[in-house]
Amino acid sequence: MGMLYLCATPIGNLQDMSPRIIETLRHVDLIAAEDTRNSIKLLNHFEIHTPMTSYHEYNKVEKAYTLIEKMKAGEDIALITDAGTPAISDPGEVLVKMCQEAGIIVTSLPGPVACITALTLSGLNTRRFCFEGFLPADKKERAEVLEDLKNEKRTILLYEAPHHLKKTLAVLYETLGERRITICRELTKKFETVLPTTLKDAVVYYEENEPRGEYVLVLEGRAREEIEAEKQKSFEDLPIEAHVQMYEEQGFDRKEAMKKAAKDRGITKRDVYQYLLNIKK
């Protein structure tokens, strides 16, 4: 049985292509590429003459079955995307899942990935982060994702195309409020730009400067203290007994409900107990 090799390719600078990946691409039986017209330029540069086939968003399931049959027959296949690491915001994730279900070994040859490159350049917290890729095109789905991100405490990574950047920055500012952002474009290329700014200033900047190139947006997460303060304020008009009852109705026992209510309000569990005791008396 053959194997699937996930091969990361340069996101801009051809010198980032690793010798291991070049060797692998030369020796596999077939290369599955997101866009063969783009990938042929890369293969020609490194004198790689392995046959190619297309594997992209619009044939990702049907073509996966074909590729899996080839691997079952003993062929080794390499998967590459237009730039960066396959399966990251890429249909390759479908092929990986189907290979695992079919018992085919999958290995990853690491290399460039735009979101991590941008994160390391951002100057924002790198210990905890979440990657959202491109925001959904569907308005309802996009609104749901943005709502989830409102209270995200981790650093947020997003991809965006130049023709959508202005609208995306505006909706991020409107939904998430003011916060720090680092905007990265043309990573590893000649005109690489890293712009640490704020969402408000970014909206103004791109009203005056036309976006060009592919972008990675690195947004600071929301401060825990700010979330807690907002949560406490939201419970100010709710009586303590109703607050405790709310958690009991969710299935928590009396003790745990009191503990949760106390945490929400920024007081001690003893304060809650004493308040309920006084009401009972």
CSV table of C-alpha atoms in Angstrom, one decimal:
chain,number,residue,atom,x,y,z
A,1,MET,CA,0.0,0.0,0.0
A,2,GLY,CA,1.2,3.5,-0.8
A,3,MET,CA,1.4,6.6,1.4
A,4,LEU,CA,0.2,10.2,1.3
A,5,TYR,CA,2.8,12.9,1.8
A,6,LEU,CA,1.6,16.4,2.8
A,7,CYS,CA,4.3,18.7,1.3
A,8,ALA,CA,4.5,22.3,2.4
A,9,THR,CA,5.5,24.7,-0.4
A,10,PRO,CA,6.8,28.3,-0.2
A,11,ILE,CA,4.3,31.1,0.5
A,12,GLY,CA,6.5,33.5,-1.5
A,13,ASN,CA,10.2,32.9,-1.3
A,14,LEU,CA,11.3,29.8,-3.3
A,15,GLN,CA,14.4,29.4,-1.0
A,16,ASP,CA,12.0,28.2,1.7
A,17,MET,CA,11.5,24.9,-0.2
A,18,SER,CA,13.1,22.2,1.9
A,19,PRO,CA,15.5,19.6,0.3
A,20,ARG,CA,13.4,16.8,1.9
A,21,ILE,CA,10.3,18.0,0.1
A,22,ILE,CA,12.1,18.4,-3.2
A,23,GLU,CA,13.4,14.9,-2.9
A,24,THR,CA,9.9,13.5,-2.0
A,25,LEU,CA,8.2,15.3,-4.9
A,26,ARG,CA,10.8,13.8,-7.3
A,27,HIS,CA,10.2,10.2,-6.1
A,28,VAL,CA,6.5,9.9,-5.5
A,29,ASP,CA,4.4,8.4,-8.2
A,30,LEU,CA,1.9,11.3,-8.4
A,31,ILE,CA,1.5,14.9,-7.2
A,32,ALA,CA,-2.0,16.1,-6.4
A,33,ALA,CA,-2.0,19.9,-6.7
A,34,GLU,CA,-4.6,22.6,-5.9
A,35,ASP,CA,-3.9,24.3,-9.2
A,36,THR,CA,-1.6,22.5,-11.6
A,37,ARG,CA,-1.1,25.7,-13.6
A,38,ASN,CA,0.5,27.4,-10.6
A,39,SER,CA,2.3,24.3,-9.4
A,40,ILE,CA,4.0,23.5,-12.7
A,41,LYS,CA,6.1,26.7,-12.3
A,42,LEU,CA,7.3,25.5,-8.9
A,43,LEU,CA,8.1,22.0,-10.2
A,44,ASN,CA,9.9,23.3,-13.2
A,45,HIS,CA,12.0,25.6,-11.0
A,46,PHE,CA,13.2,22.6,-9.0
A,47,GLU,CA,13.4,20.3,-12.0
A,48,ILE,CA,10.7,18.0,-10.7
A,49,HIS,CA,9.1,16.0,-13.5
A,50,THR,CA,6.6,13.9,-11.5
A,51,PRO,CA,3.1,13.6,-13.1
A,52,MET,CA,0.5,15.9,-11.6
A,53,THR,CA,-3.3,15.8,-11.1
A,54,SER,CA,-5.7,18.4,-9.8
A,55,TYR,CA,-7.1,18.2,-6.3
A,56,HIS,CA,-9.1,21.2,-5.2
A,57,GLU,CA,-12.3,22.5,-3.4
A,58,TYR,CA,-14.7,21.5,-6.1
A,59,ASN,CA,-13.5,17.9,-6.6
A,60,LYS,CA,-12.2,17.2,-3.1
A,61,VAL,CA,-14.5,14.2,-2.3
A,62,GLU,CA,-14.8,12.6,-5.7
A,63,LYS,CA,-11.1,12.9,-6.5
A,64,ALA,CA,-10.2,11.6,-3.0
A,65,TYR,CA,-11.7,8.3,-3.8
A,66,THR,CA,-9.6,8.1,-7.0
A,67,LEU,CA,-6.4,9.0,-5.2
A,68,ILE,CA,-7.1,6.5,-2.4
A,69,GLU,CA,-7.6,3.6,-4.9
A,70,LYS,CA,-4.2,4.5,-6.4
A,71,MET,CA,-2.6,4.4,-3.0
A,72,LYS,CA,-4.3,1.1,-2.2
A,73,ALA,CA,-2.7,-0.2,-5.4
A,74,GLY,CA,0.8,0.8,-4.1
A,75,GLU,CA,1.3,4.3,-5.4
A,76,ASP,CA,2.8,7.0,-3.2
A,77,ILE,CA,1.1,10.4,-3.7
A,78,ALA,CA,2.3,13.9,-2.6
A,79,LEU,CA,-0.3,16.6,-1.9
A,80,ILE,CA,0.6,20.3,-2.4
A,81,THR,CA,-1.4,23.4,-2.2
A,82,ASP,CA,-0.9,26.7,-4.1
A,83,ALA,CA,1.2,28.0,-1.2
A,84,GLY,CA,1.9,26.8,2.4
A,85,THR,CA,0.9,23.7,4.2
A,86,PRO,CA,-1.8,21.4,2.8
A,87,ALA,CA,-4.9,20.8,5.0
A,88,ILE,CA,-4.6,24.3,6.6
A,89,SER,CA,-7.6,26.2,5.4
A,90,ASP,CA,-7.4,23.8,2.4
A,91,PRO,CA,-9.4,20.9,1.0
A,92,GLY,CA,-6.5,18.6,1.9
A,93,GLU,CA,-8.1,18.0,5.3
A,94,VAL,CA,-10.8,16.0,3.5
A,95,LEU,CA,-8.2,13.7,1.8
A,96,VAL,CA,-6.3,13.2,5.1
A,97,LYS,CA,-9.5,12.1,6.9
A,98,MET,CA,-10.5,9.7,4.1
A,99,CYS,CA,-7.0,8.2,4.0
A,100,GLN,CA,-7.1,7.6,7.7
A,101,GLU,CA,-10.5,5.9,7.4
A,102,ALA,CA,-9.1,3.7,4.6
A,103,GLY,CA,-6.1,2.7,6.6
A,104,ILE,CA,-3.6,4.6,4.5
A,105,ILE,CA,-0.6,6.1,6.2
A,106,VAL,CA,-0.3,9.9,6.0
A,107,THR,CA,2.8,11.8,6.9
A,108,SER,CA,3.5,15.6,6.9
A,109,LEU,CA,6.7,17.2,5.7
A,110,PRO,CA,6.7,20.6,7.5
A,111,GLY,CA,7.4,23.9,6.0
A,112,PRO,CA,5.9,27.4,5.4
A,113,VAL,CA,2.5,28.3,6.7
A,114,ALA,CA,1.2,31.9,6.5
A,115,CYS,CA,-0.8,32.0,9.8
A,116,ILE,CA,2.1,30.9,12.0
A,117,THR,CA,4.6,33.1,10.2
A,118,ALA,CA,2.3,36.1,10.8
A,119,LEU,CA,1.8,35.2,14.4
A,120,THR,CA,5.5,35.2,15.1
A,121,LEU,CA,5.8,38.7,13.6
A,122,SER,CA,2.7,40.2,15.3
A,123,GLY,CA,4.1,41.2,18.6
A,124,LEU,CA,0.9,39.8,20.2
A,125,ASN,CA,0.5,36.9,22.6
A,126,THR,CA,1.7,33.7,20.9
A,127,ARG,CA,1.2,31.3,23.9
A,128,ARG,CA,-2.5,30.8,23.1
A,129,PHE,CA,-4.1,31.4,19.7
A,130,CYS,CA,-7.0,30.3,17.5
A,131,PHE,CA,-7.0,30.1,13.7
A,132,GLU,CA,-10.3,31.0,11.8
A,133,GLY,CA,-9.0,31.0,8.2
A,134,PHE,CA,-11.3,33.1,6.0
A,135,LEU,CA,-14.5,34.3,7.5
A,136,PRO,CA,-17.6,32.6,5.9
A,137,ALA,CA,-19.1,34.3,2.9
A,138,ASP,CA,-22.6,33.6,4.1
A,139,LYS,CA,-23.8,36.5,6.2
A,140,LYS,CA,-25.6,34.5,8.9
A,141,GLU,CA,-22.7,32.1,9.3
A,142,ARG,CA,-20.2,35.0,9.4
A,143,ALA,CA,-22.3,36.7,12.1
A,144,GLU,CA,-22.2,33.6,14.2
A,145,VAL,CA,-18.5,33.2,13.9
A,146,LEU,CA,-18.0,36.9,14.8
A,147,GLU,CA,-20.3,36.5,17.8
A,148,ASP,CA,-18.2,33.6,19.0
A,149,LEU,CA,-15.0,35.7,18.7
A,150,LYS,CA,-16.4,38.6,20.8
A,151,ASN,CA,-15.2,37.0,24.0
A,152,GLU,CA,-12.3,35.0,22.6
A,153,LYS,CA,-9.4,35.5,25.0
A,154,ARG,CA,-6.8,33.9,22.7
A,155,THR,CA,-5.0,35.7,19.8
A,156,ILE,CA,-7.1,35.4,16.7
A,157,LEU,CA,-5.7,34.6,13.2
A,158,LEU,CA,-7.6,35.3,10.0
A,159,TYR,CA,-6.9,35.2,6.3
A,160,GLU,CA,-8.3,37.8,3.9
A,161,ALA,CA,-8.1,38.7,0.2
A,162,PRO,CA,-7.4,42.3,-0.8
A,163,HIS,CA,-10.8,43.0,-2.3
A,164,HIS,CA,-12.5,42.0,1.0
A,165,LEU,CA,-10.1,43.6,3.4
A,166,LYS,CA,-11.8,47.0,3.9
A,167,LYS,CA,-15.2,45.4,4.6
A,168,THR,CA,-13.7,42.8,6.9
A,169,LEU,CA,-11.8,45.3,9.0
A,170,ALA,CA,-15.0,47.4,9.3
A,171,VAL,CA,-17.1,44.5,10.5
A,172,LEU,CA,-14.4,43.4,12.9
A,173,TYR,CA,-14.3,46.9,14.4
A,174,GLU,CA,-18.0,47.1,14.6
A,175,THR,CA,-18.4,43.7,16.2
A,176,LEU,CA,-15.4,43.3,18.4
A,177,GLY,CA,-14.7,46.9,19.3
A,178,GLU,CA,-11.3,48.5,19.5
A,179,ARG,CA,-8.3,46.2,20.0
A,180,ARG,CA,-4.8,45.8,18.7
A,181,ILE,CA,-4.2,44.1,15.4
A,182,THR,CA,-1.1,43.3,13.3
A,183,ILE,CA,-1.8,43.2,9.6
A,184,CYS,CA,0.7,41.1,7.5
A,185,ARG,CA,0.9,41.0,3.7
A,186,GLU,CA,3.1,39.4,1.1
A,187,LEU,CA,4.9,37.3,3.7
A,188,THR,CA,8.4,36.2,2.8
A,189,LYS,CA,8.2,38.2,-0.5
A,190,LYS,CA,10.1,41.3,-1.6
A,191,PHE,CA,7.4,43.7,-0.4
A,192,GLU,CA,6.6,41.9,2.9
A,193,THR,CA,4.7,44.4,5.2
A,194,VAL,CA,4.0,44.0,8.9
A,195,LEU,CA,1.7,46.7,10.3
A,196,PRO,CA,1.0,46.8,14.1
A,197,THR,CA,-1.9,49.0,14.7
A,198,THR,CA,-5.5,49.1,16.1
A,199,LEU,CA,-8.7,48.1,14.4
A,200,LYS,CA,-9.9,51.7,14.4
A,201,ASP,CA,-6.7,53.0,12.8
A,202,ALA,CA,-6.6,50.1,10.3
A,203,VAL,CA,-10.1,51.0,9.0
A,204,VAL,CA,-8.9,54.6,8.4
A,205,TYR,CA,-5.6,53.5,6.9
A,206,TYR,CA,-7.1,51.3,4.2
A,207,GLU,CA,-9.7,53.9,3.3
A,208,GLU,CA,-6.7,56.0,2.2
A,209,ASN,CA,-4.5,53.1,1.0
A,210,GLU,CA,-5.8,50.5,-1.5
A,211,PRO,CA,-5.2,46.9,-0.2
A,212,ARG,CA,-2.8,44.8,-2.3
A,213,GLY,CA,-1.6,41.2,-1.9
A,214,GLU,CA,-2.8,38.5,0.4
A,215,TYR,CA,-3.4,39.3,4.1
A,216,VAL,CA,-3.1,37.6,7.5
A,217,LEU,CA,-4.8,39.5,10.3
A,218,VAL,CA,-3.6,38.9,13.8
A,219,LEU,CA,-6.0,40.2,16.4
A,220,GLU,CA,-5.4,40.5,20.1
A,221,GLY,CA,-7.8,38.4,22.3
A,222,ARG,CA,-10.1,40.1,24.7
A,223,ALA,CA,-8.8,40.7,28.2
A,224,ARG,CA,-10.1,38.3,30.9
A,225,GLU,CA,-10.6,41.2,33.3
A,226,GLU,CA,-12.8,43.0,30.8
A,227,ILE,CA,-15.0,40.0,30.2
A,228,GLU,CA,-15.4,39.4,34.0
A,229,ALA,CA,-16.3,43.0,34.6
A,230,GLU,CA,-18.9,43.0,31.8
A,231,LYS,CA,-20.3,39.7,33.1
A,232,GLN,CA,-20.6,41.1,36.7
A,233,LYS,CA,-22.4,44.2,35.3
A,234,SER,CA,-24.9,42.1,33.4
A,235,PHE,CA,-26.0,40.4,36.6
A,236,GLU,CA,-26.4,43.6,38.7
A,237,ASP,CA,-30.1,43.8,38.1
A,238,LEU,CA,-30.7,40.1,38.7
A,239,PRO,CA,-31.5,39.2,42.3
A,240,ILE,CA,-29.1,36.7,43.9
A,241,GLU,CA,-31.8,34.2,44.6
A,242,ALA,CA,-32.8,34.3,40.9
A,243,HIS,CA,-29.2,34.0,39.9
A,244,VAL,CA,-28.7,30.8,41.9
A,245,GLN,CA,-32.0,29.4,40.7
A,246,MET,CA,-30.9,30.0,37.1
A,247,TYR,CA,-28.0,27.5,37.6
A,248,GLU,CA,-30.2,25.1,39.5
A,249,GLU,CA,-32.5,24.9,36.6
A,250,GLN,CA,-29.5,24.1,34.4
A,251,GLY,CA,-29.0,21.0,36.5
A,252,PHE,CA,-26.4,22.2,39.1
A,253,ASP,CA,-26.9,21.3,42.7
A,254,ARG,CA,-27.5,24.1,45.3
A,255,LYS,CA,-23.8,24.3,46.3
A,256,GLU,CA,-22.4,24.5,42.8
A,257,ALA,CA,-25.1,27.0,41.8
A,258,MET,CA,-24.2,29.3,44.6
A,259,LYS,CA,-20.5,29.0,43.7
A,260,LYS,CA,-21.2,29.9,40.1
A,261,ALA,CA,-23.4,32.8,41.0
A,262,ALA,CA,-20.7,34.2,43.3
A,263,LYS,CA,-18.1,34.0,40.6
A,264,ASP,CA,-20.3,35.8,38.1
A,265,ARG,CA,-21.0,38.6,40.6
A,266,GLY,CA,-17.4,38.9,41.8
A,267,ILE,CA,-18.3,38.1,45.4
A,268,THR,CA,-17.6,35.1,47.7
A,269,LYS,CA,-19.8,32.0,48.0
A,270,ARG,CA,-20.2,32.9,51.7
A,271,ASP,CA,-21.7,36.3,50.7
A,272,VAL,CA,-24.3,34.4,48.6
A,273,TYR,CA,-25.0,31.9,51.4
A,274,GLN,CA,-25.5,34.7,53.9
A,275,TYR,CA,-27.8,36.7,51.5
A,276,LEU,CA,-30.0,33.6,50.9
A,277,LEU,CA,-30.0,32.9,54.7
A,278,ASN,CA,-31.2,36.4,55.5
A,279,ILE,CA,-34.0,36.2,52.9
A,280,LYS,CA,-35.1,32.8,54.4
A,281,LYS,CA,-35.2,34.3,57.9
